[in-house]
Coordinates of C-alpha atoms in Angstrom, one line a residue:
M266 CA 0.0 0.0 0.0
I267 CA 1.3 3.4 -0.9
N268 CA 1.3 5.9 2.0
A269 CA 2.1 9.5 1.1
N270 CA 3.0 10.3 4.7
L271 CA 6.4 8.8 4.1
N272 CA 7.3 11.7 1.9
K273 CA 6.0 14.5 4.0
S274 CA 7.7 16.3 6.9
S275 CA 5.7 16.2 10.1
P276 CA 4.5 19.6 11.3
S277 CA 6.2 21.3 14.2
S278 CA 4.5 21.0 17.6
P279 CA 3.9 24.0 19.7
V280 CA 6.7 24.7 22.2
S281 CA 6.6 26.1 25.7
P282 CA 8.0 29.6 26.4
H283 CA 10.7 28.0 28.5
S284 CA 14.1 28.5 26.8
L285 CA 17.7 27.7 27.7
I286 CA 20.9 28.4 25.9
P287 CA 23.3 25.6 27.0
A288 CA 26.7 26.5 28.2
S289 CA 29.8 24.9 26.9
R290 CA 30.9 22.0 29.1
G291 CA 34.3 20.4 29.0
V292 CA 36.1 22.6 26.6
P293 CA 37.3 25.2 29.1
Q294 CA 38.7 22.3 31.2
G295 CA 40.6 20.9 28.3
V296 CA 38.4 18.0 27.0
S297 CA 35.9 17.7 24.2
E298 CA 32.6 19.4 24.2
K299 CA 30.1 17.6 26.4
T300 CA 27.0 19.7 25.5
F301 CA 25.0 18.6 22.5
R302 CA 24.8 21.6 20.1
G303 CA 23.2 20.0 17.0
V304 CA 19.7 21.4 17.6
S305 CA 18.6 24.2 15.3
D306 CA 15.9 25.3 17.7
A307 CA 18.1 25.0 20.8
N308 CA 16.4 27.9 22.5
D309 CA 13.0 26.2 22.4
V310 CA 12.3 23.5 24.9
Y311 CA 9.4 21.1 24.0
P312 CA 6.8 20.7 26.7
W313 CA 7.8 17.1 27.5
T314 CA 5.5 15.1 29.8
N315 CA 6.8 12.8 32.5
A316 CA 5.5 9.9 30.5
M317 CA 7.5 10.9 27.4
L318 CA 10.7 11.4 29.4
S319 CA 10.2 8.2 31.3
W320 CA 9.8 6.3 28.0
Q321 CA 13.2 7.5 26.8
R322 CA 15.1 5.5 29.5
T323 CA 16.5 2.3 28.0
S324 CA 15.6 -1.1 29.3
Y325 CA 18.6 -3.3 28.3
H326 CA 21.4 -0.9 27.7
F327 CA 23.7 0.0 30.6
Q328 CA 23.2 3.4 32.2
P329 CA 23.5 4.7 35.8
E330 CA 20.5 5.1 38.0
K331 CA 20.6 8.8 37.5
N332 CA 22.8 11.7 36.5
W333 CA 25.5 12.2 33.8
M334 CA 27.7 9.5 32.2
N335 CA 30.2 9.6 29.4
D336 CA 33.3 7.5 28.4
P337 CA 33.5 3.8 29.3
N338 CA 36.8 3.3 31.2
G339 CA 39.0 0.3 32.2
P340 CA 36.7 -2.6 31.2
L341 CA 38.1 -6.0 32.4
F342 CA 37.2 -9.5 33.5
H343 CA 38.2 -10.6 37.0
M344 CA 37.3 -13.6 39.0
G345 CA 34.0 -14.3 37.3
W346 CA 32.9 -10.7 37.0
Y347 CA 32.9 -8.2 34.1
H348 CA 33.9 -4.8 35.4
L349 CA 32.9 -1.5 33.8
F350 CA 34.1 1.8 35.0
Y351 CA 32.7 5.0 33.5
Q352 CA 32.9 8.8 33.6
Y353 CA 30.2 9.9 36.0
N354 CA 28.9 13.1 37.6
P355 CA 27.3 12.1 40.9
D356 CA 25.7 15.5 41.3
S357 CA 23.8 16.3 38.1
A358 CA 22.6 15.2 34.6
I359 CA 25.2 17.5 33.0
W360 CA 28.9 17.0 32.7
G361 CA 31.2 18.0 35.7
N362 CA 32.8 16.7 38.9
I363 CA 34.0 13.6 37.0
T364 CA 34.3 10.5 39.1
W365 CA 34.8 6.9 38.2
G366 CA 31.5 5.0 38.4
H367 CA 31.8 1.2 38.7
A368 CA 29.5 -1.7 37.9
V369 CA 29.9 -5.4 37.6
S370 CA 28.1 -8.2 35.6
R371 CA 28.3 -11.9 35.1
D372 CA 27.2 -11.7 31.5
L373 CA 27.6 -8.1 30.2
I374 CA 23.8 -7.6 30.2
H375 CA 22.6 -7.6 33.8
W376 CA 24.6 -5.1 35.9
L377 CA 25.0 -4.3 39.6
Y378 CA 26.1 -0.8 40.6
L379 CA 29.0 -0.6 43.0
P380 CA 30.4 2.3 45.0
F381 CA 32.6 4.8 43.1
A382 CA 36.0 3.4 42.3
M383 CA 37.8 6.8 42.3
V384 CA 36.8 10.3 43.1
P385 CA 38.7 13.6 42.4
D386 CA 40.4 14.1 45.7
R387 CA 44.1 14.5 45.1
P388 CA 46.1 17.4 43.6
F389 CA 46.9 15.3 40.5
D390 CA 43.1 14.7 39.8
I391 CA 41.3 17.3 41.8
N392 CA 39.5 18.6 38.7
G393 CA 38.5 15.3 37.4
V394 CA 39.3 11.5 37.3
W395 CA 39.3 11.3 33.6
T396 CA 39.5 8.5 31.1
G397 CA 41.8 5.5 31.5
S398 CA 42.4 1.9 30.8
A399 CA 43.2 -1.3 32.7
T400 CA 46.0 -3.8 32.1
I401 CA 46.1 -7.3 33.6
L402 CA 49.7 -8.4 34.1
P403 CA 50.9 -12.0 33.7
G404 CA 50.7 -12.7 37.4
G405 CA 47.1 -11.4 37.6
Q406 CA 48.0 -8.0 39.0
I407 CA 45.7 -5.2 37.7
V408 CA 46.9 -1.7 37.0
I409 CA 44.9 1.3 35.8
L410 CA 46.4 4.3 34.1
Y411 CA 44.1 7.3 34.0
T412 CA 44.2 11.0 33.1
G413 CA 43.9 13.4 36.0
D414 CA 43.1 17.1 35.7
T415 CA 45.3 18.8 38.2
A416 CA 44.7 21.8 40.4
D417 CA 46.5 23.9 37.8
L418 CA 44.4 22.4 34.9
V419 CA 47.2 20.3 33.6
Q420 CA 46.5 16.8 32.1
V421 CA 48.7 14.2 33.8
Q422 CA 48.7 10.4 33.8
N423 CA 48.2 8.6 37.1
L424 CA 48.5 5.0 38.4
A425 CA 45.9 3.1 40.5
Y426 CA 45.7 -0.5 41.5
P427 CA 43.3 -2.7 43.6
A428 CA 43.7 -2.6 47.4
N429 CA 42.7 -6.3 47.5
L430 CA 43.3 -8.4 44.3
S431 CA 41.5 -11.3 45.9
D432 CA 38.2 -9.3 46.0
P433 CA 36.1 -10.3 43.0
L434 CA 34.3 -7.0 43.1
L435 CA 37.5 -4.8 43.3
L436 CA 35.7 -2.4 45.6
D437 CA 38.7 -0.5 46.8
W438 CA 41.4 1.2 44.7
I439 CA 44.7 2.8 45.8
K440 CA 46.1 5.8 43.9
Y441 CA 49.9 5.5 43.7
P442 CA 51.4 8.1 46.1
G443 CA 54.0 9.0 43.5
N444 CA 51.4 10.2 41.0
P445 CA 51.6 11.7 38.4
V446 CA 53.6 9.1 36.6
M447 CA 53.6 11.0 33.3
I448 CA 53.4 14.8 32.6
P449 CA 53.1 16.6 29.3
P450 CA 56.5 16.4 27.5
P451 CA 58.1 19.5 25.9
G452 CA 56.2 20.6 22.9
I453 CA 52.8 19.2 24.1
G454 CA 50.2 21.5 25.4
K455 CA 49.1 21.0 29.0
K456 CA 45.5 20.3 27.8
D457 CA 46.6 18.0 25.0
F458 CA 47.8 14.9 26.8
R459 CA 45.2 12.3 27.8
D460 CA 43.5 8.9 27.8
P461 CA 46.2 6.2 28.2
T462 CA 45.5 2.8 26.6
T463 CA 45.8 -0.7 27.9
A464 CA 49.5 -1.5 27.9
W465 CA 51.2 -4.2 25.8
L466 CA 54.5 -6.1 26.2
A467 CA 57.5 -4.8 24.3
P468 CA 59.4 -7.4 22.2
D469 CA 62.0 -8.0 24.9
G470 CA 59.2 -9.3 27.2
T471 CA 60.4 -7.2 30.1
K472 CA 59.0 -3.8 29.4
W473 CA 55.5 -2.5 28.8
L474 CA 54.3 0.1 26.2
V475 CA 51.4 2.4 26.4
T476 CA 50.1 5.0 24.0
L477 CA 47.9 8.1 24.5
G478 CA 46.5 10.9 22.4
S479 CA 47.8 14.4 21.7
K480 CA 48.4 16.8 18.9
V481 CA 51.0 19.1 17.4
N482 CA 49.3 22.1 15.9
K483 CA 46.5 20.4 13.8
T484 CA 48.2 17.0 13.5
G485 CA 46.7 14.3 15.6
I486 CA 49.4 12.0 17.2
A487 CA 49.7 8.9 19.4
L488 CA 52.7 9.1 21.8
V489 CA 54.3 5.9 23.2
Y490 CA 55.8 5.5 26.6
E491 CA 57.9 2.6 27.9
T492 CA 57.8 1.3 31.5
S493 CA 59.0 -1.7 33.5
D494 CA 57.0 -1.1 36.7
F495 CA 54.2 1.3 35.7
K496 CA 55.7 3.9 38.0
G497 CA 58.6 5.2 35.9
Y498 CA 58.2 6.0 32.2
R499 CA 60.3 6.9 29.2
L500 CA 58.9 8.6 26.1
L501 CA 60.0 6.8 23.0
D502 CA 61.4 8.7 20.1
G503 CA 58.9 9.7 17.4
V504 CA 55.2 8.8 17.5
L505 CA 53.3 5.6 16.9
H506 CA 51.4 7.5 14.2
A507 CA 50.4 10.9 13.1
V508 CA 47.8 12.2 10.7
P509 CA 47.8 15.9 9.6
R510 CA 44.6 18.0 9.9
T511 CA 42.8 15.6 12.2
G512 CA 43.3 17.7 15.4
M513 CA 43.4 16.3 18.9
W514 CA 43.3 12.6 19.3
E515 CA 41.3 11.5 22.4
C516 CA 40.6 8.0 23.7
V517 CA 43.2 6.3 21.5
D518 CA 42.7 2.5 21.3
F519 CA 45.3 0.1 19.9
Y520 CA 44.9 -3.6 19.6
P521 CA 45.6 -6.7 17.4
V522 CA 43.1 -8.7 15.4
S523 CA 43.6 -12.1 13.9
T524 CA 43.5 -12.4 10.1
T525 CA 43.1 -16.2 10.3
G526 CA 41.2 -17.1 13.4
D527 CA 37.8 -16.2 14.9
N528 CA 38.9 -15.4 18.4
G529 CA 40.1 -12.1 19.8
L530 CA 43.7 -11.6 20.7
D531 CA 45.4 -10.4 23.9
T532 CA 46.6 -6.8 23.5
S533 CA 50.3 -8.0 23.5
A534 CA 49.8 -10.4 20.5
N535 CA 51.7 -9.6 17.3
G536 CA 53.4 -11.4 14.4
P537 CA 52.1 -13.4 11.4
G538 CA 48.4 -13.6 11.0
T539 CA 47.9 -10.4 12.9
K540 CA 46.9 -6.8 12.0
H541 CA 46.6 -3.9 14.4
V542 CA 43.7 -1.6 14.7
L543 CA 44.5 2.0 15.6
K544 CA 41.5 4.1 16.7
A545 CA 41.2 7.7 17.7
S546 CA 38.2 9.8 18.9
L547 CA 38.5 13.1 17.1
D548 CA 37.9 16.1 19.3
E549 CA 37.2 18.3 16.3
N550 CA 34.2 16.4 15.0
K551 CA 33.3 14.0 17.8
H552 CA 33.6 10.8 15.8
D553 CA 35.5 7.6 16.3
Y554 CA 37.8 6.6 13.4
Y555 CA 39.8 3.5 13.0
A556 CA 42.2 2.0 10.5
L557 CA 43.9 -1.4 10.0
G558 CA 47.6 -1.6 9.7
T559 CA 50.9 -3.2 10.6
Y560 CA 52.7 -2.6 13.9
D561 CA 56.5 -2.5 14.0
P562 CA 57.4 -2.4 17.7
K563 CA 61.2 -2.2 17.1
N564 CA 60.7 1.2 15.4
N565 CA 57.7 2.3 17.4
K566 CA 55.7 2.7 14.2
W567 CA 52.2 1.7 13.0
T568 CA 51.6 1.9 9.2
P569 CA 48.0 1.9 7.7
D570 CA 47.2 -0.7 5.1
D571 CA 45.6 2.0 3.0
P572 CA 46.8 5.6 3.5
E573 CA 43.5 6.8 2.0
L574 CA 41.7 5.1 4.9
D575 CA 44.0 6.4 7.6
V576 CA 42.9 7.3 11.1
G577 CA 40.6 10.3 11.0
I578 CA 40.0 10.4 7.2
G579 CA 38.7 6.9 6.5
L580 CA 36.5 4.4 8.3
R581 CA 34.5 5.1 11.4
L582 CA 33.6 2.6 14.1
D583 CA 30.0 3.9 14.1
Y584 CA 28.4 6.4 11.8
G585 CA 25.9 7.7 14.3
K586 CA 25.9 9.2 17.8
Y587 CA 28.9 7.4 19.3
Y588 CA 32.2 8.4 20.9
A589 CA 35.1 7.6 23.2
S590 CA 35.0 3.9 22.6
K591 CA 37.3 1.4 24.3
T592 CA 38.0 -2.3 23.9
F593 CA 39.3 -5.0 26.2
Y594 CA 40.4 -8.6 25.7
D595 CA 38.0 -10.9 27.5
Q596 CA 40.2 -13.8 28.5
N597 CA 37.1 -15.6 29.8
K598 CA 35.7 -16.2 26.3
K599 CA 38.8 -15.3 24.2
R600 CA 37.2 -12.4 22.4
R601 CA 37.7 -8.6 22.1
I602 CA 34.8 -6.5 23.3
L603 CA 34.1 -2.9 22.4
W604 CA 32.3 -0.4 24.5
G605 CA 31.1 3.0 23.3
W606 CA 29.4 6.1 24.8
I607 CA 26.0 7.1 23.3
G608 CA 25.4 10.7 24.2
E609 CA 22.1 12.5 24.2
T610 CA 20.9 14.6 21.3
D611 CA 18.1 16.4 23.1
S612 CA 18.3 19.6 25.1
E613 CA 20.2 20.0 28.4
A614 CA 17.0 21.3 29.9
A615 CA 15.2 18.0 29.0
D616 CA 18.1 16.0 30.5
L617 CA 17.8 17.9 33.7
M618 CA 14.1 17.3 33.8
K619 CA 14.5 13.5 33.3
G620 CA 17.5 13.4 35.7
W621 CA 19.9 11.4 33.6
A622 CA 22.0 11.7 30.4
S623 CA 23.8 9.1 28.3
V624 CA 23.9 5.4 27.7
Q625 CA 26.5 2.8 26.9
T626 CA 26.2 0.6 23.7
I627 CA 25.4 -3.0 24.0
P628 CA 29.0 -4.5 24.2
R629 CA 30.2 -5.6 20.7
T630 CA 32.6 -8.3 19.7
V631 CA 35.3 -7.1 17.2
V632 CA 37.0 -9.4 14.6
F633 CA 38.8 -8.9 11.3
D634 CA 36.5 -9.1 8.2
K635 CA 38.3 -12.0 6.4
K636 CA 36.0 -11.6 3.4
T637 CA 36.8 -8.0 2.6
G638 CA 40.2 -7.7 4.3
T639 CA 39.6 -4.0 4.6
N640 CA 37.5 -3.5 7.8
I641 CA 36.5 -5.0 11.1
L642 CA 33.2 -6.6 12.0
Q643 CA 31.2 -5.5 15.1
W644 CA 28.4 -7.6 16.5
P645 CA 26.4 -7.5 19.7
V646 CA 27.8 -10.0 22.3
E647 CA 26.0 -13.3 22.2
E648 CA 24.7 -12.8 25.7
A649 CA 22.2 -10.1 24.4
E650 CA 20.3 -12.9 22.7
S651 CA 19.3 -14.2 26.2
L652 CA 16.8 -11.3 26.4
R653 CA 14.9 -12.4 23.3
F654 CA 11.3 -13.8 23.5
N655 CA 8.2 -14.0 21.3
A656 CA 9.8 -14.4 17.9
T657 CA 7.8 -13.5 14.8
E658 CA 8.9 -14.2 11.3
F659 CA 7.9 -12.5 8.0
D660 CA 9.1 -14.3 4.9
T661 CA 9.4 -13.0 1.4
V662 CA 7.3 -9.8 1.8
K663 CA 7.0 -8.3 -1.7
L664 CA 7.5 -4.5 -1.6
E665 CA 6.5 -2.7 -4.8
P666 CA 7.9 0.8 -5.4
G667 CA 6.4 3.3 -3.0
S668 CA 4.9 0.7 -0.6
I669 CA 4.8 0.3 3.1
A670 CA 4.0 -3.0 4.9
P671 CA 3.1 -3.0 8.6
L672 CA 4.7 -5.7 10.7
N673 CA 2.1 -6.6 13.3
I674 CA 4.1 -7.5 16.4
G675 CA 2.4 -5.2 18.9
S676 CA 4.5 -2.6 20.7
A677 CA 7.8 -2.0 19.0
T678 CA 9.8 -0.3 21.8
Q679 CA 12.2 -3.2 22.8
L680 CA 13.2 -5.3 19.8
D681 CA 16.0 -7.3 18.2
I682 CA 15.4 -7.4 14.4
I683 CA 17.2 -9.4 11.8
A684 CA 16.1 -8.5 8.2
S685 CA 17.3 -9.3 4.7
F686 CA 16.4 -7.6 1.4
E687 CA 16.6 -8.9 -2.2
V688 CA 16.4 -6.4 -5.0
D689 CA 14.7 -7.4 -8.3
S690 CA 17.7 -8.5 -10.3
E691 CA 16.3 -7.8 -13.7
A692 CA 15.4 -4.2 -12.8
L693 CA 18.8 -3.7 -11.2
E694 CA 20.6 -5.0 -14.3
A695 CA 18.5 -2.8 -16.5
T696 CA 19.2 0.3 -14.6
V697 CA 22.1 2.1 -16.4
E698 CA 22.8 4.9 -14.0
A699 CA 21.3 5.9 -10.7
D700 CA 22.2 8.5 -8.1
V701 CA 26.0 8.7 -8.7
G702 CA 27.6 10.5 -5.8
Y703 CA 24.8 9.6 -3.4
N704 CA 25.6 10.4 0.3
C705 CA 23.4 9.4 3.2
T706 CA 24.0 12.5 5.2
T707 CA 23.3 15.0 2.4
S708 CA 20.6 13.0 0.6
G709 CA 17.5 14.4 2.3
G710 CA 16.8 11.1 4.0
A711 CA 14.3 8.3 3.2
A712 CA 11.8 10.8 1.7
S713 CA 14.2 11.4 -1.2
R714 CA 13.3 8.8 -3.8
G715 CA 15.7 7.2 -6.4
K716 CA 15.4 4.4 -8.8
L717 CA 17.1 1.9 -6.5
G718 CA 16.3 3.2 -3.0
P719 CA 15.6 3.8 -0.3
F720 CA 14.2 0.5 1.2
G721 CA 14.3 -1.0 4.7
L722 CA 12.6 -0.6 8.0
L723 CA 10.6 2.1 9.8
V724 CA 11.2 1.8 13.5
L725 CA 9.7 3.8 16.4
A726 CA 6.8 4.9 14.1
D727 CA 3.3 5.8 15.1
G728 CA 0.3 4.3 13.3
S729 CA -0.2 7.4 11.1
L730 CA 3.5 7.8 10.4
S731 CA 3.7 11.3 11.8
E732 CA 6.8 10.1 13.6
L733 CA 9.2 7.5 12.2
T734 CA 12.8 6.6 12.0
P735 CA 13.8 4.8 8.7
V736 CA 16.9 2.6 8.7
Y737 CA 17.5 1.6 5.1
F738 CA 19.7 0.7 2.1
Y739 CA 20.1 2.8 -1.0
I740 CA 21.9 1.6 -4.1
S741 CA 23.6 3.9 -6.5
K742 CA 24.9 2.8 -9.9
S743 CA 27.5 4.3 -12.2
T744 CA 27.5 4.2 -16.0
D745 CA 30.2 1.5 -16.0
G746 CA 27.7 -0.8 -14.4
S747 CA 29.3 -0.8 -10.9
A748 CA 26.9 -0.5 -8.0
E749 CA 27.5 1.0 -4.6
T750 CA 25.3 0.2 -1.5
H751 CA 24.6 2.8 1.2
F752 CA 23.4 2.1 4.7
C753 CA 21.6 5.0 6.4
S754 CA 19.5 6.0 9.4
D755 CA 17.2 9.0 9.1
E756 CA 16.1 10.9 12.2
S757 CA 14.6 13.9 10.3
R758 CA 11.0 12.9 11.1
S759 CA 11.7 10.9 14.3
S760 CA 10.0 13.4 16.6
K761 CA 7.7 16.4 16.6
A762 CA 9.8 18.0 19.2
P763 CA 12.0 20.8 17.8
D764 CA 14.7 20.6 20.5
V765 CA 16.2 17.3 19.5
G766 CA 18.8 16.3 16.9
K767 CA 17.4 15.1 13.6
L768 CA 20.3 14.0 11.5
V769 CA 20.7 11.6 8.7
Y770 CA 23.6 9.2 9.4
G771 CA 25.3 6.6 7.2
S772 CA 28.0 5.5 4.8
T773 CA 28.7 3.1 2.0
V774 CA 28.8 -0.6 3.0
P775 CA 30.7 -3.4 1.2
V776 CA 28.4 -6.0 -0.3
L777 CA 30.2 -9.0 -1.9
D778 CA 28.9 -11.0 -4.8
G779 CA 26.2 -13.4 -3.8
E780 CA 25.4 -11.6 -0.5
K781 CA 21.9 -10.5 0.4
L782 CA 21.5 -7.1 1.9
S783 CA 21.2 -7.7 5.6
A784 CA 20.7 -5.7 8.8
R785 CA 20.3 -6.3 12.5
L786 CA 18.6 -3.6 14.6
L787 CA 18.5 -3.3 18.4
V788 CA 15.7 -1.0 19.4
D789 CA 15.6 0.0 23.0
H790 CA 13.4 3.0 23.6
S791 CA 15.4 6.1 22.6
V792 CA 18.4 4.1 21.3
V793 CA 18.6 2.3 17.9
E794 CA 21.8 0.4 17.1
S795 CA 21.9 -0.8 13.5
F796 CA 24.4 -3.3 12.0
A797 CA 24.7 -3.8 8.2
Q798 CA 26.3 -6.8 6.4
G799 CA 27.3 -8.7 9.6
G800 CA 28.6 -5.6 11.2
R801 CA 30.7 -4.0 8.5
R802 CA 29.0 -0.8 9.1
V803 CA 27.2 0.3 12.3
I804 CA 25.0 3.3 13.1
T805 CA 23.7 4.3 16.5
S806 CA 20.8 6.8 16.7
R807 CA 19.1 8.6 19.5
V808 CA 15.4 9.0 18.9
Y809 CA 12.9 11.1 21.1
P810 CA 9.4 10.6 19.7
T811 CA 6.4 12.2 21.3
K812 CA 3.7 9.9 19.9
A813 CA 5.5 6.7 18.9
I814 CA 6.1 5.5 22.4
Y815 CA 4.9 2.7 24.7
G816 CA 2.1 0.8 23.0
A817 CA 1.9 3.3 20.1
A818 CA 5.3 2.4 18.8
R819 CA 5.0 0.4 15.5
L820 CA 7.3 -1.3 13.0
F821 CA 7.1 -1.3 9.2
L822 CA 8.9 -2.5 6.1
F823 CA 9.1 0.1 3.3
N824 CA 10.3 0.5 -0.3
N825 CA 10.5 4.1 -1.4
A826 CA 12.4 3.4 -4.6
T827 CA 10.8 4.4 -7.9
G828 CA 12.2 1.8 -10.2
V829 CA 12.7 -1.5 -8.4
S830 CA 10.7 -3.9 -6.3
V831 CA 12.2 -5.5 -3.2
T832 CA 11.6 -8.8 -1.4
A833 CA 12.1 -8.6 2.4
S834 CA 12.2 -11.2 5.2
A835 CA 12.5 -10.4 8.9
K836 CA 12.7 -12.2 12.2
I837 CA 11.8 -10.1 15.2
W838 CA 12.1 -10.8 18.8
H839 CA 10.8 -8.7 21.7
M840 CA 13.4 -8.1 24.3
R841 CA 13.1 -8.4 28.0
S842 CA 14.5 -5.7 30.3
A843 CA 17.9 -6.3 31.8
D844 CA 18.3 -6.4 35.5
I845 CA 20.4 -3.3 36.4
R846 CA 20.4 -2.3 40.0
T847 CA 22.5 -1.6 43.1
F848 CA 24.6 -4.5 44.4
P849 CA 22.8 -6.0 47.4
D850 CA 24.3 -5.6 50.9
L851 CA 26.8 -2.9 50.0

């Protein structure tokens, strides 16, 4: 059935006279901007009801009970428990007074809040216990290196370790009395020196290496330090890598991936059958970029496989609202797990009303894509599937050009969706040229029709389609017959509220001969995580509908192409809520 609402913008809703111009948060202190500034009507605050705001809180993503959260820190597995530390403001739903929150889980899904791991209480971190990483030494000792913001607003690196390694919960932490262990070296700005990585063993097996982010003028760099005891450090000559015009590198991550096996690798692994991922969070545009390459520890150099896909100018971990990611090696299941911070894209005033801000992604496994050889694959950890119930399947749904098909599954607020799409091969072959130069972010979203797209899913839509969030594929084709597939997420009509971000996200996605177009979507209230082609591309969206909430949230298939029919199949599970609460008896 053709529904013209798909191609109309929803009318603006009336707004209250209440207005607020958000202040800059973080930048004066020397870190990236923590206030969302992507709202064109930032001075207008929508008259949110308590029911609307309550609906926005996720049900199976990790988030604190209240207040502000940002970067994931120091994830690790110890004595049967997964530990997650995170940047946290115990006083408010806006950034400030950054403390290390702490939670534990048996399965990465159900979490128990613990007391704060570290608070800003020493001269070397009095203005913030900022981002850091954990390293597990061969004997089982755990060390954490983290950035502290000093009383003089200088970024320094500090050492902390458990007071009692035999405590599975790691409740108490000791800050090394000799902190700081690293200070900005000559030529590096006092606010341009932060976020140490997990350490890895040097080739001689006696020293450890750690990298952290910085910049020289507009060139983003990763410095490398050497240590034998995590108390004394020597800055190595040169840099691990540098990319001009990428600006400050935050939250650098550096780890190996196997090109032959399916398991993750310990951070110290290197040699044949190994590539190294170098990732940086770019302060200038708030995106996480990564590249695959080769690591030469003897010369302290990492070289990208493809200079045109270098860090900061090539691939992103996630093409949506996503930043400050961090991986760790899970020795329990021999896998590498990726965490990422999902910030808010509503107004600061709304965050203060609801009393919380920010969510962590569902943890994702990371492996090398052996089929393409040019990217990693990200996929939700298998434990997420334990929340599934009430599966419904829709097989070979024929979608003619301009059609929409409702998927009658009831409320569509908490879902795990696996869908595939087959384009009519004759029509695809007959199309000589279509939308050369197409780009998700500048395309006008799913309402802009082309011969070979868009088609996909409408999530968090109300019955009349006055609010909807399309996640879709779009095929462009050059005159030489080559096709390029795009994977996009369109927030432009996701909400009638004017004070929320409404961007169109996405990128191209590699599709190999014989592969169907496939996507997996995790829908959890105001968060939608979308994975294309087995995780070659990922998009995280924040969505704040005013009508498509609770029982009114619906799910649809759609094909808004003009020149091709599409056959879709989908399997959809409802998702139970995770059990996330305070640890009992603490």
